[in-house]
Coordinates of C-alpha atoms in Angstrom, one line a residue:
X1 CA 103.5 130.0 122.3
X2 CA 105.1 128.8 125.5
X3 CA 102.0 126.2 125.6
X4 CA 102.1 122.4 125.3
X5 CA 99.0 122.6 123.0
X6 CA 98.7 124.5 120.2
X7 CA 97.6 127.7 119.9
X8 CA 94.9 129.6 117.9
X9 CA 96.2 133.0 117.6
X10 CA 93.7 135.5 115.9
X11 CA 94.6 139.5 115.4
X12 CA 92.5 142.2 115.0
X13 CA 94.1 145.6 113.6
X14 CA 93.1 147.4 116.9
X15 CA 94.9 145.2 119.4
X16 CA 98.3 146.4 117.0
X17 CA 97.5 149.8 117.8
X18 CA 95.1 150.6 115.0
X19 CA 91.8 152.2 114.1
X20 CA 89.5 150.2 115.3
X21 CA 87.2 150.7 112.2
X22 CA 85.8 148.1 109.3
X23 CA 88.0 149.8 106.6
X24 CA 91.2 149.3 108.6
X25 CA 92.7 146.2 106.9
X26 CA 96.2 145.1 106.8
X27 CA 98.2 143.7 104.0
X28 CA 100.9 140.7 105.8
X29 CA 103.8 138.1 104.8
X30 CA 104.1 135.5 107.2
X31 CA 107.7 135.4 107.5
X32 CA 108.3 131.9 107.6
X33 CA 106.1 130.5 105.1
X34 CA 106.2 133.4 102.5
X35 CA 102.6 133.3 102.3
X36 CA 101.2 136.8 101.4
X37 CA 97.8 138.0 103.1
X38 CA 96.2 141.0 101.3
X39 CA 93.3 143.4 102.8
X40 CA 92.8 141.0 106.1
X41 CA 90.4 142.1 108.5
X42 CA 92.0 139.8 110.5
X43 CA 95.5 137.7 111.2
X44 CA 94.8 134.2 111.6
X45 CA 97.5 130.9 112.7
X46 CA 98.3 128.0 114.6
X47 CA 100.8 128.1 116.2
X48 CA 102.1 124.8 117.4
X49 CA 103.7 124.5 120.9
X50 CA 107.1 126.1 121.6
X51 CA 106.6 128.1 118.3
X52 CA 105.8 131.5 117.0
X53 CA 104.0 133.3 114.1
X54 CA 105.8 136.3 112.9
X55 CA 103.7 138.6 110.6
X56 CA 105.3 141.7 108.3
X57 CA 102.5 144.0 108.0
X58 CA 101.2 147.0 105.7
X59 CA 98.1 148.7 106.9
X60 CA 95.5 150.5 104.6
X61 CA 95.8 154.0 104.8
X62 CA 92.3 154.4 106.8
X63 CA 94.1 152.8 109.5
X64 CA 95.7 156.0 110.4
X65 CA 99.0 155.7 112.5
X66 CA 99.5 153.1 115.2
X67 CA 98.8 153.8 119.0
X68 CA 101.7 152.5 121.3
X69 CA 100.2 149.7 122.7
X70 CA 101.0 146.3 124.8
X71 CA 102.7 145.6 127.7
X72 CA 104.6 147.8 130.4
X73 CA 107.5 146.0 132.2
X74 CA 110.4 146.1 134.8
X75 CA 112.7 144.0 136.0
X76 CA 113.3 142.6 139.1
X77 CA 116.1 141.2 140.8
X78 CA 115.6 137.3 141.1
X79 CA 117.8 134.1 142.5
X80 CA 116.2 132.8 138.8
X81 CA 117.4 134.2 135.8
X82 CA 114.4 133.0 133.7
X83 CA 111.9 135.5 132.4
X84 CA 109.0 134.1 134.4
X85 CA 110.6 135.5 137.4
X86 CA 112.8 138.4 136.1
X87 CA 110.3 140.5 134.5
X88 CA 106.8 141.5 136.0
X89 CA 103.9 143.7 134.0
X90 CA 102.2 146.6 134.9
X91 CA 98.3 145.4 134.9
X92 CA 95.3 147.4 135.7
X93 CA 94.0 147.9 138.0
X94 CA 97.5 149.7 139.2
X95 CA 99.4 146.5 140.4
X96 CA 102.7 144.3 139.1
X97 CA 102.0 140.8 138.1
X98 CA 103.5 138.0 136.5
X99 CA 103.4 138.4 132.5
X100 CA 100.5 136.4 131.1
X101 CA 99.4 138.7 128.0
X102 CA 95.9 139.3 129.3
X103 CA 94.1 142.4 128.9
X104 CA 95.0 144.0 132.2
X105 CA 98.4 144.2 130.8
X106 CA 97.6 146.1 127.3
X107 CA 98.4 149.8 127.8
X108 CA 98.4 152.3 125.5
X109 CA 100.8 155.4 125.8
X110 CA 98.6 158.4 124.1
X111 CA 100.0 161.1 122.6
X112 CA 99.6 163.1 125.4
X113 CA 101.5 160.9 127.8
X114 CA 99.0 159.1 129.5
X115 CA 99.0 155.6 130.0
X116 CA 95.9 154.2 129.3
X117 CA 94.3 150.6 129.8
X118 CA 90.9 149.3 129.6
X119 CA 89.8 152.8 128.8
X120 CA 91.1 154.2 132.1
X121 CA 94.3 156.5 133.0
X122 CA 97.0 155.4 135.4
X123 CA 96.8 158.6 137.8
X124 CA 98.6 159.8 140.9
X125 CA 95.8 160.5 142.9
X126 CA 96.7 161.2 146.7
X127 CA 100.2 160.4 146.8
X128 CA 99.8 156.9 145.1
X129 CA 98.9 155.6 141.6
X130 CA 95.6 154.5 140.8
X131 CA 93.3 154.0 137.6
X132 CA 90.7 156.8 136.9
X133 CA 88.7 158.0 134.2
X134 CA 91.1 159.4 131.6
X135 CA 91.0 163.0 131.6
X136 CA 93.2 165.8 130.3
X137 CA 95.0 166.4 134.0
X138 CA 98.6 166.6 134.8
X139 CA 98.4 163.8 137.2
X140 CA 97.6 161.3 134.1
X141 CA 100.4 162.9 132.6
X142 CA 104.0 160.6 132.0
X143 CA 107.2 161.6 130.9
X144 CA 109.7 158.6 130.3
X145 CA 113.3 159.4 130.7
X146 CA 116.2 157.7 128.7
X147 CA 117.1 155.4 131.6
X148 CA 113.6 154.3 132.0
X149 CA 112.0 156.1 134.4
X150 CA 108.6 156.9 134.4
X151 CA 108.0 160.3 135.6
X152 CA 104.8 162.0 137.1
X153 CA 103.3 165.1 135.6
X154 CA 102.4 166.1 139.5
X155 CA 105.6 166.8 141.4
X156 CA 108.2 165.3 139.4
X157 CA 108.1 161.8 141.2
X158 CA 108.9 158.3 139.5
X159 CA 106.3 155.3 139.3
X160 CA 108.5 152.8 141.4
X161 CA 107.1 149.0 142.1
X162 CA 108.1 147.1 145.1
X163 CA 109.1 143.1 143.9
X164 CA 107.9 141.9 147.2
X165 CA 104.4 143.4 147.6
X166 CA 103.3 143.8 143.6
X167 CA 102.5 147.4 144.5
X168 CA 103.1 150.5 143.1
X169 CA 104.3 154.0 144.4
X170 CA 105.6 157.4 143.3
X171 CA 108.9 158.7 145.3
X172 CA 111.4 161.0 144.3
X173 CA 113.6 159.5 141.4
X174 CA 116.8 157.8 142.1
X175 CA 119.5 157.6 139.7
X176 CA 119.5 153.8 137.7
X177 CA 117.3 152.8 140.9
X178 CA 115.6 149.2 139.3
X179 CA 112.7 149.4 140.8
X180 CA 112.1 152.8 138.7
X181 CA 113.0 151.4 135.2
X182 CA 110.2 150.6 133.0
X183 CA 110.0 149.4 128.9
X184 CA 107.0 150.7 127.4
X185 CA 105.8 149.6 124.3
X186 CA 107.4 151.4 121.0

């Protein structure tokens, strides 16, 4: 909680990447209390300012396996070396922005390689990256690379974002180029 106030923090088994269905409950230890949760349908805490909540969880088996879900990122080079100006998200609809955890920044990489958010597909359509409908077509496709690169199912270009315009692009992929390495979510 980077807040001044305290924060309620509530979790529902689907924004970890779960099925979002009324059997899937999760069994957690709060890790600094030791307190022991069994068959929540929710997590539930306070957390104070300047603080964090850190769950270990076991999820029922009808939750099935967990998407990989939350935020994209790259790094940008910055006269600040604080992580509110080295580090922008990927949000929807197709732009970087400053963190802030909101839903525009929850993407989920399915297992077909699309990245996915607010139930549409990051695309290249025409050149450039846009959101669409999600679909089974090679432009929605993604491979990501060791180093981090994001790579196009159409043409073999790299999803690149420009630090000083918040916009996106595809162009051919350079070799360690920063604006071309991404962290997905694991």
């Amino acid at each position: 909680n980077r807040d001044a106030a305290t924060a309620q923090v509530a979790l529902r088994p689907a924004e970890l990447g779960f099925a979002a269905s009324s059997a899937c409950k999760l069994d957690a230890r709060d890790l600094w209390s030791g307190a022991h949760l069994a068959a929540a349908a929710t997590l539930s805490a306070e957390v104070a300012a300047h603080d964090t909540a850190i769950w270990r969880i076991h999820p029922a088996a009808a939750c099935g396996a967990a998407a990989r879900t939350g935020t994209v990122t790259i790094n940008i080079p910055s006269a600040h070396h604080d992580i509110d100006s080295y580090s922008r998200c990927l949000a929807a609809p197709g732009q970087m922005e400053a963190c802030t955890g909101g839903a525009a920044e929850s993407w989920t990489v399915t297992a077909g390689g699309a990245l996915k958010s607010g139930g549409r597909c990051l695309a290249v359509v025409d050149g450039r990256p846009a959101l669409q409908a999600c679909t089974d077509s090679k432009a929605q496709h993604w491979s990501y690379t060791l180093p981090g690169n994001l790579v196009s199912g159409v043409g073999g270009l790299c999803l690149s974002g420009d630090a000083k315009q918040s916009g996106l692009a595809v162009e051919v992929c350079g070799h360690n180029e920063p604006s071309q390495i991404w962290s997905l979510p694991n």
